CSV table of C-alpha atoms in Angstrom, one decimal:
chain,number,residue,atom,x,y,z
A,1,UNK,CA,-18.2,8.4,-5.9
A,2,UNK,CA,-16.1,9.8,-3.1
A,3,UNK,CA,-12.9,8.1,-2.7
A,4,UNK,CA,-11.5,7.0,0.7
A,5,UNK,CA,-11.3,11.0,2.7
A,6,UNK,CA,-8.2,11.4,5.1
A,7,UNK,CA,-7.9,14.5,7.7
A,8,UNK,CA,-6.1,16.8,7.6
A,9,UNK,CA,-3.8,16.0,4.8
A,10,UNK,CA,-0.8,17.5,6.5
A,11,UNK,CA,0.4,17.9,9.9
A,12,UNK,CA,3.3,19.3,11.5
A,13,UNK,CA,3.5,19.2,15.5
A,14,UNK,CA,6.2,18.8,18.0
A,15,UNK,CA,7.6,15.8,19.9
A,16,UNK,CA,5.2,14.6,23.1
A,17,UNK,CA,2.3,16.1,21.2
A,18,UNK,CA,-1.1,14.1,20.5
A,19,UNK,CA,-1.6,13.7,17.0
A,20,UNK,CA,-5.4,12.4,15.6
A,21,UNK,CA,-5.2,11.2,11.9
A,22,UNK,CA,-9.2,10.5,10.8
A,23,UNK,CA,-10.5,8.4,7.8
A,24,UNK,CA,-13.9,7.7,6.2
A,25,UNK,CA,-14.0,5.1,4.2
A,26,UNK,CA,-15.9,4.2,1.0
A,27,UNK,CA,-19.6,4.1,1.7
A,28,UNK,CA,-20.3,0.1,1.7
A,29,UNK,CA,-16.8,-1.6,2.4
A,30,UNK,CA,-16.5,-3.7,5.0
A,31,UNK,CA,-12.3,-3.2,5.6
A,32,UNK,CA,-10.7,-0.8,6.4
A,33,UNK,CA,-6.6,-0.7,7.0
A,34,UNK,CA,-4.4,2.0,8.1
A,35,UNK,CA,-0.5,2.0,6.5
A,36,UNK,CA,2.5,3.8,7.3
A,37,UNK,CA,5.0,5.3,4.6
A,38,UNK,CA,8.4,6.1,4.8
A,39,UNK,CA,11.5,5.9,2.3
A,40,UNK,CA,13.6,3.5,4.7
A,41,UNK,CA,11.1,0.7,5.6
A,42,UNK,CA,8.1,0.9,2.4
A,43,UNK,CA,4.2,0.8,2.9
A,44,UNK,CA,3.6,-1.1,6.5
A,45,UNK,CA,0.3,-2.5,7.7
A,46,UNK,CA,-0.4,-1.0,11.0
A,47,UNK,CA,-4.1,-2.6,12.0
A,48,UNK,CA,-7.1,-3.4,9.7
A,49,UNK,CA,-11.0,-3.7,10.8
A,50,UNK,CA,-13.4,-5.6,9.4
A,51,UNK,CA,-17.1,-4.7,10.1
A,52,UNK,CA,-15.4,-2.5,12.4
A,53,UNK,CA,-13.5,-4.9,14.7
A,54,UNK,CA,-9.9,-4.8,14.9
A,55,UNK,CA,-8.9,-8.1,13.1
A,56,UNK,CA,-5.1,-7.9,12.9
A,57,UNK,CA,-2.9,-5.0,15.0
A,58,UNK,CA,0.4,-7.1,14.9
A,59,UNK,CA,1.8,-3.7,13.1
A,60,UNK,CA,1.1,-0.9,15.7
A,61,UNK,CA,5.2,0.0,16.5
A,62,UNK,CA,4.3,0.5,20.2
A,63,UNK,CA,1.8,1.5,22.6
A,64,UNK,CA,1.9,5.1,21.8
A,65,UNK,CA,-0.2,4.2,18.7
A,66,UNK,CA,-4.1,3.4,18.7
A,67,UNK,CA,-7.1,2.7,16.4
A,68,UNK,CA,-10.3,2.8,16.8
A,69,UNK,CA,-13.5,2.4,14.4
A,70,UNK,CA,-16.5,3.2,16.1
A,71,UNK,CA,-18.5,3.0,13.4
A,72,UNK,CA,-19.0,2.1,9.4
A,73,UNK,CA,-17.8,5.0,8.2
A,74,UNK,CA,-15.3,6.3,10.6
A,75,UNK,CA,-12.0,5.5,12.0
A,76,UNK,CA,-9.5,7.2,13.6
A,77,UNK,CA,-5.7,6.9,14.6
A,78,UNK,CA,-3.9,8.3,17.5
A,79,UNK,CA,0.0,8.9,18.2
A,80,UNK,CA,0.4,10.1,22.0
A,81,UNK,CA,3.1,11.0,22.9
A,82,UNK,CA,4.6,11.4,19.2
A,83,UNK,CA,8.1,11.1,18.4
A,84,UNK,CA,10.2,12.9,15.5
A,85,UNK,CA,10.3,9.0,14.0
A,86,UNK,CA,6.9,9.2,13.6
A,87,UNK,CA,6.9,11.2,10.5
A,88,UNK,CA,5.8,9.5,7.5
A,89,UNK,CA,2.6,9.2,5.3
A,90,UNK,CA,-0.3,7.5,7.1
A,91,UNK,CA,-2.4,5.9,4.4
A,92,UNK,CA,-6.3,4.8,5.2
A,93,UNK,CA,-7.6,2.5,2.7
A,94,UNK,CA,-11.2,0.0,2.4
A,95,UNK,CA,-11.9,-2.8,0.6
A,96,UNK,CA,-15.3,-4.8,0.1
A,97,UNK,CA,-15.1,-8.7,0.0
A,98,UNK,CA,-12.2,-8.3,-2.3
A,99,UNK,CA,-8.6,-7.9,-1.7
A,100,UNK,CA,-8.3,-4.9,-3.9
A,101,UNK,CA,-7.6,-2.0,-1.6
A,102,UNK,CA,-8.5,1.5,-2.2
A,103,UNK,CA,-6.4,4.1,-0.9
A,104,UNK,CA,-7.2,7.7,0.5
A,105,UNK,CA,-4.9,10.4,-0.3
A,106,UNK,CA,-2.6,10.4,2.9
A,107,UNK,CA,-1.6,12.5,6.0
A,108,UNK,CA,2.0,13.5,5.7
A,109,UNK,CA,2.7,13.9,9.4
A,110,UNK,CA,5.7,15.9,10.6
A,111,UNK,CA,7.4,15.5,14.1
A,112,UNK,CA,9.8,18.5,14.7
B,1,UNK,CA,13.4,-12.7,4.6
B,2,UNK,CA,10.9,-9.6,3.8
B,3,UNK,CA,7.7,-10.9,2.8
B,4,UNK,CA,7.9,-9.8,-0.5
B,5,UNK,CA,10.8,-8.4,-2.5
B,6,UNK,CA,11.8,-6.6,-5.1
B,7,UNK,CA,14.6,-4.9,-7.0
B,8,UNK,CA,13.8,-1.3,-6.1
B,9,UNK,CA,15.7,0.0,-9.1
B,10,UNK,CA,15.7,2.9,-10.2
B,11,UNK,CA,15.5,1.5,-13.7
B,12,UNK,CA,15.8,4.8,-15.8
B,13,UNK,CA,14.6,3.8,-19.4
B,14,UNK,CA,14.0,5.9,-23.1
B,15,UNK,CA,10.5,6.2,-24.4
B,16,UNK,CA,9.3,3.1,-26.3
B,17,UNK,CA,11.4,0.3,-24.1
B,18,UNK,CA,10.4,-2.6,-22.7
B,19,UNK,CA,11.2,-3.2,-19.4
B,20,UNK,CA,10.5,-6.0,-17.0
B,21,UNK,CA,10.3,-6.2,-13.2
B,22,UNK,CA,10.1,-9.1,-10.5
B,23,UNK,CA,9.0,-10.2,-7.2
B,24,UNK,CA,9.7,-13.2,-5.0
B,25,UNK,CA,7.2,-13.7,-2.0
B,26,UNK,CA,8.0,-16.2,0.9
B,27,UNK,CA,4.6,-17.4,1.7
B,28,UNK,CA,3.9,-20.3,-0.3
B,29,UNK,CA,-0.2,-20.3,0.8
B,30,UNK,CA,-0.5,-16.7,-0.7
B,31,UNK,CA,-3.7,-16.5,-2.8
B,32,UNK,CA,-3.8,-14.2,-5.2
B,33,UNK,CA,-1.0,-11.8,-6.3
B,34,UNK,CA,-1.0,-7.8,-7.5
B,35,UNK,CA,0.9,-4.9,-9.0
B,36,UNK,CA,-0.1,-1.8,-7.7
B,37,UNK,CA,1.2,1.9,-8.6
B,38,UNK,CA,2.8,4.9,-7.0
B,39,UNK,CA,3.1,8.3,-8.3
B,40,UNK,CA,5.2,10.8,-6.5
B,41,UNK,CA,3.6,11.8,-3.6
B,42,UNK,CA,0.3,10.0,-3.7
B,43,UNK,CA,-1.4,7.0,-2.9
B,44,UNK,CA,-1.3,3.4,-4.3
B,45,UNK,CA,-3.5,2.1,-7.4
B,46,UNK,CA,-4.1,-1.4,-8.5
B,47,UNK,CA,-2.6,-1.8,-11.7
B,48,UNK,CA,-3.4,-5.1,-12.6
B,49,UNK,CA,-4.0,-8.5,-11.0
B,50,UNK,CA,-1.8,-11.5,-11.5
B,51,UNK,CA,-3.1,-14.8,-12.5
B,52,UNK,CA,-1.4,-18.2,-13.2
B,53,UNK,CA,-2.0,-18.0,-16.6
B,54,UNK,CA,-0.4,-15.1,-16.7
B,55,UNK,CA,-2.3,-11.8,-18.1
B,56,UNK,CA,-2.5,-8.6,-20.3
B,57,UNK,CA,-3.8,-5.6,-20.2
B,58,UNK,CA,-3.1,-3.2,-23.3
B,59,UNK,CA,1.0,-3.0,-22.8
B,60,UNK,CA,1.2,-4.6,-19.5
B,61,UNK,CA,1.6,-8.3,-19.1
B,62,UNK,CA,1.9,-9.7,-15.4
B,63,UNK,CA,3.2,-13.4,-14.7
B,64,UNK,CA,2.7,-15.9,-12.1
B,65,UNK,CA,5.2,-18.8,-11.5
B,66,UNK,CA,3.7,-20.5,-8.3
B,67,UNK,CA,6.8,-22.8,-8.1
B,68,UNK,CA,8.7,-20.3,-7.8
B,69,UNK,CA,6.9,-18.1,-5.7
B,70,UNK,CA,7.8,-15.3,-8.6
B,71,UNK,CA,6.0,-12.7,-10.0
B,72,UNK,CA,6.6,-10.3,-13.3
B,73,UNK,CA,5.2,-7.1,-14.7
B,74,UNK,CA,6.5,-6.3,-18.0
B,75,UNK,CA,5.9,-2.6,-19.9
B,76,UNK,CA,6.2,-2.8,-23.4
B,77,UNK,CA,6.0,0.7,-25.6
B,78,UNK,CA,7.0,2.5,-22.5
B,79,UNK,CA,5.1,6.1,-22.1
B,80,UNK,CA,6.5,9.0,-20.1
B,81,UNK,CA,3.5,8.9,-18.7
B,82,UNK,CA,4.7,5.3,-16.9
B,83,UNK,CA,7.3,6.9,-14.8
B,84,UNK,CA,6.1,6.0,-10.9
B,85,UNK,CA,6.8,3.4,-8.7
B,86,UNK,CA,5.2,0.0,-9.1
B,87,UNK,CA,4.5,-2.3,-6.1
B,88,UNK,CA,4.3,-5.6,-6.0
B,89,UNK,CA,1.0,-6.9,-3.3
B,90,UNK,CA,0.5,-10.3,-1.8
B,91,UNK,CA,-2.9,-11.7,-0.4
B,92,UNK,CA,-2.3,-14.4,2.0
B,93,UNK,CA,-5.9,-15.6,1.8
B,94,UNK,CA,-7.6,-17.8,4.7
B,95,UNK,CA,-6.8,-16.2,8.1
B,96,UNK,CA,-5.3,-13.3,6.7
B,97,UNK,CA,-8.2,-12.5,4.1
B,98,UNK,CA,-8.2,-8.9,3.4
B,99,UNK,CA,-4.9,-8.4,4.4
B,100,UNK,CA,-1.8,-7.4,1.4
B,101,UNK,CA,1.7,-7.3,1.9
B,102,UNK,CA,3.5,-4.8,-0.1
B,103,UNK,CA,7.1,-5.1,-1.8
B,104,UNK,CA,9.3,-2.3,-1.0
B,105,UNK,CA,8.4,-1.2,-5.0
B,106,UNK,CA,10.5,-0.7,-7.8
B,107,UNK,CA,11.2,2.5,-9.3
B,108,UNK,CA,10.8,3.7,-13.0
B,109,UNK,CA,11.4,6.5,-14.9
B,110,UNK,CA,10.9,6.7,-18.3
B,111,UNK,CA,12.8,9.9,-20.4
B,112,UNK,CA,12.6,11.4,-23.8
């Protein structure tokens, strides 16, 4: 069975550019989570959805970040405009009727 | 105060050693507890759940003390392959159902 799929796996961009990260959760899962991981701050929850509806976006750092889930099999996290301090690994995770979350391989973002 | 606090280590132990990690959490209403493992440059993966009575999975033993809001993980007979970062994870339940809070992680290196 396919796990959580994320793309791209690596992204290098210049400050000011728009960045879009993509996630396909495990089929049938009803929760989807976006995390950011840095050495300094560890793993931080940015936003999560239940049945495609955003439940808690209190972790989204600022208005430059937005996330959507147009259907049960796809979500995007967008950063516009990007800044060097956004450099991090961004993980998507999904779960189904259980606190256990399954993580994708992550997108390693570098903003120059 | 952080919601979930761990000793970041690093712990450097020889093969065959026993090592213990500790974790405290601040929200007394937390419902369930987990240890995740994260290998270098990989995604976090569930290692084991933590139950009030304590539970064991092979060489791994997890304990929960709700009164002290304290969680532990014991690894016996360490293997080289146990080298990883161990994340203490708390699930809030209730209106935060589905949402996990991660500690900063404890780094373990097992050497020959």
